[in-house]
C-alpha positions in Angstrom: -198.6 -178.3 100.6 -201.0 -180.6 98.6 -198.8 -183.3 96.7 -200.3 -184.7 93.5 -199.0 -186.4 90.6 -198.7 -186.0 86.7 -197.2 -188.9 85.2 -194.1 -189.6 86.8 -194.1 -186.1 88.1 -194.7 -185.1 91.7 -196.3 -181.7 92.1 -197.7 -179.8 95.2 -200.2 -177.0 95.4 -199.1 -174.6 98.2 -201.7 -172.5 100.3 -200.5 -170.0 103.0 -202.3 -167.8 105.4 -201.2 -164.7 106.6 -199.6 -164.5 110.1 -202.8 -163.0 111.0 -204.7 -166.0 110.3 -205.1 -169.2 112.4 -203.4 -172.7 111.0 -205.6 -174.6 109.2 -207.5 -177.3 111.5 -207.9 -180.7 111.0 -211.3 -180.5 109.1 -209.9 -178.3 106.8 -206.6 -180.3 106.5 -209.1 -183.6 105.4 -210.7 -181.2 103.0 -207.6 -180.1 101.3 -206.3 -183.7 101.4 -209.3 -185.1 99.3 -208.5 -182.1 97.0 -205.6 -184.5 95.7 -207.6 -186.8 94.0 -209.1 -184.0 91.6 -205.9 -182.3 91.0 -204.2 -185.4 89.9 -207.2 -186.1 87.6 -207.0 -182.8 86.2 -203.2 -183.0 85.9 -203.7 -186.4 84.0 -206.3 -184.7 81.5 -203.8 -181.8 80.7 -201.3 -184.5 80.2 -203.6 -186.5 78.2 -204.4 -183.3 75.9 -200.5 -183.0 75.7 -200.0 -186.6 74.5 -203.0 -186.3 72.1 -201.7 -183.3 70.3 -198.0 -184.6 70.2 -199.6 -187.9 68.4 -201.1 -185.6 66.0 -198.0 -183.8 65.2 -195.9 -186.8 64.8 -198.4 -188.1 62.7 -198.3 -185.0 60.4 -194.5 -185.3 60.4 -194.6 -188.9 58.9 -197.0 -187.9 56.4 -194.7 -184.7 55.4 -191.8 -187.4 55.4 -190.0 -185.4 57.7 -187.8 -186.7 60.6 -188.3 -185.2 64.0 -187.4 -185.5 67.6 -189.8 -184.0 70.7 -188.0 -182.6 73.7 -189.5 -182.0 77.2 -188.9 -179.0 79.5 -185.7 -180.5 80.3 -183.8 -180.8 77.1 -184.5 -184.8 76.9 -185.9 -186.3 73.9 -189.4 -187.9 74.7 -190.1 -189.2 71.1 -188.5 -189.8 67.6 -190.4 -190.5 64.6 -189.7 -193.4 62.4 -187.9 -191.5 59.9 -185.6 -190.1 62.4 -185.1 -193.6 64.5 -183.8 -194.7 61.0 -180.9 -192.1 61.2 -179.4 -193.8 64.3 -176.2 -195.8 63.7 -172.9 -195.6 65.1 -172.3 -191.9 64.2 -175.7 -190.5 65.5 -176.9 -192.4 68.7 -179.7 -191.7 71.3 -177.9 -191.9 74.9 -179.5 -191.3 77.9 -182.2 -189.0 76.5 -179.9 -187.0 74.2 -179.3 -187.1 70.4 -175.5 -187.3 70.2 -173.0 -187.4 67.4 -169.6 -189.1 67.3 -167.9 -185.9 67.7 -168.3 -184.4 71.1 -168.2 -180.7 69.8 -171.3 -181.5 67.7 -173.0 -183.1 70.7 -172.2 -180.1 72.7 -173.7 -177.9 70.2 -176.8 -179.4 69.8 -177.2 -180.0 73.4 -176.8 -176.0 73.6 -179.3 -175.4 70.7 -182.0 -177.7 72.5 -181.4 -175.9 76.0 -181.4 -172.7 74.3 -184.6 -173.2 72.6 -186.5 -174.6 75.4 -185.0 -172.0 78.2 -184.6 -169.0 76.2 -187.5 -166.2 76.5 -185.7 -164.4 73.8 -187.1 -165.0 70.2 -183.9 -163.6 68.6 -181.6 -165.8 70.6 -178.7 -166.6 68.2 -177.9 -170.3 69.8 -181.7 -171.0 69.6 -182.1 -170.0 66.0 -179.0 -171.4 64.4 -179.1 -175.2 63.1 -176.7 -177.9 64.0 -175.1 -180.0 61.7 -174.4 -183.5 62.2 -171.4 -185.2 60.5 -171.7 -188.6 58.9 -168.3 -189.9 57.2 -169.2 -190.8 53.7 -172.5 -189.4 53.6 -173.7 -185.8 53.4 -174.7 -184.6 57.1 -177.6 -184.1 59.0 -179.1 -180.8 59.8 -181.2 -180.1 63.1 -183.2 -177.2 64.1 -185.5 -177.2 67.0 -188.2 -174.8 67.7 -190.6 -174.4 70.9 -194.2 -176.1 70.6 -196.9 -173.1 71.0 -200.1 -173.3 72.2 -199.0 -176.3 74.3 -201.1 -176.7 77.9 -199.0 -175.7 81.2 -195.9 -176.7 80.6 -195.7 -178.4 84.1 -198.5 -181.0 82.5 -196.9 -181.1 78.9 -195.4 -184.6 77.7 -193.2 -182.3 75.2 -192.6 -178.5 74.8 -190.3 -178.3 71.7 -189.6 -180.1 68.3 -186.4 -180.5 66.2 -186.5 -181.5 62.6 -183.8 -183.4 60.9 -182.9 -182.7 57.2 -180.9 -185.3 55.5 -178.7 -183.5 52.9 -178.6 -186.5 50.7 -182.3 -186.4 50.0 -183.4 -185.1 47.1 -187.2 -184.1 47.5 -189.6 -185.1 44.9 -193.2 -185.3 44.8 -195.2 -188.4 44.3 -195.8 -189.4 40.6 -199.7 -188.9 41.1 -199.1 -185.2 41.7 -197.1 -184.9 38.6 -199.7 -186.5 36.7 -202.1 -183.9 38.0 -200.1 -180.7 37.9 -198.6 -181.3 34.3 -200.8 -183.7 32.9 -198.1 -186.5 32.6 -198.8 -190.1 31.8 -197.9 -192.2 34.5 -194.9 -193.5 33.1 -193.8 -189.9 31.9 -194.2 -189.0 35.8 -192.0 -191.8 36.9 -189.3 -191.1 34.3 -189.5 -187.4 35.7 -188.9 -188.6 38.9 -185.8 -190.6 37.8 -184.6 -187.4 35.9 -185.0 -185.3 39.1 -182.4 -187.8 41.1 -179.6 -187.4 38.2 -180.1 -190.6 36.2 -179.4 -190.5 32.8 -181.7 -192.1 29.8 -179.6 -195.1 29.8 -179.8 -195.7 33.6 -183.4 -194.8 33.6 -184.2 -197.3 31.0 -182.2 -200.3 32.7 -184.0 -199.1 36.2 -187.3 -199.1 34.7 -187.1 -202.0 32.2 -187.6 -199.4 29.4 -186.3 -198.9 25.9 -183.6 -196.4 25.7 -185.6 -194.6 22.9 -188.7 -194.8 25.0 -186.9 -192.8 27.8 -185.7 -190.3 25.4 -189.3 -189.8 24.0 -190.7 -189.4 27.4 -188.2 -187.1 28.3 -188.9 -184.7 25.2 -192.5 -184.8 26.5 -191.8 -184.1 30.0 -189.5 -181.2 29.0 -192.6 -179.7 26.5 -195.3 -180.3 29.4 -193.2 -178.8 32.4 -191.7 -175.8 29.8 -188.0 -176.8 30.8 -185.2 -177.4 28.4 -182.4 -179.1 30.7 -182.6 -182.1 33.1 -181.4 -179.5 36.0 -184.4 -177.5 35.3 -186.4 -180.4 35.5 -184.9 -181.5 39.1 -185.2 -178.0 40.5 -189.0 -177.7 39.3 -190.1 -181.1 41.1 -188.0 -179.9 44.1 -190.0 -176.6 44.6 -193.2 -178.8 44.1 -192.4 -180.9 46.8 -191.3 -178.4 49.4 -194.4 -176.4 48.7 
């Protein structure tokens, strides 16, 4: 057995001769021993590739404004992006490499979900495919759903083998104002008003929040509805949510 390392993981390559062959001699042992350096180098390269891909995926989730947590093959958290870290409080905590809830049954459900995703070979595994709810008193819950990372290097060298996305049900997804200007020919101020309308604010609240006149907001609202072919505030919210999710 030739021992070598990958990060903090000790690995070994086993070579076995048949009973008809003579044992390895000293010269062969020296040759095999010198293989350790190259095996460790190869493992470090594979682990580096895994890190780079993880960095790219984490950046993509950040750009998409999506909270995520990465997991290793043991079901332990290897990384949280910044948005996911912002969810940590007295109700949702990171304890010994696990995301946990104040409620033990939710922690157990999340642990089972992650392990099912990491270890299951069945695509239709019900535990692996079902999302998990994490409660937050006085606020809407978080919804966690994990999936395996495909196309990664061999798992024994991989930093992470699964990713969980965390959805905050309090969020009302809306696109950036610039996108609305491009898609619907809104003015810069109309785009900002449209976003406020999609968040459920009324004309008076919008006027106060943006330091605009009430009639100005009403005029912008009429223009927004005309340009987006909508008739009610709820339709504007649904339209903008669809644009953001797409």
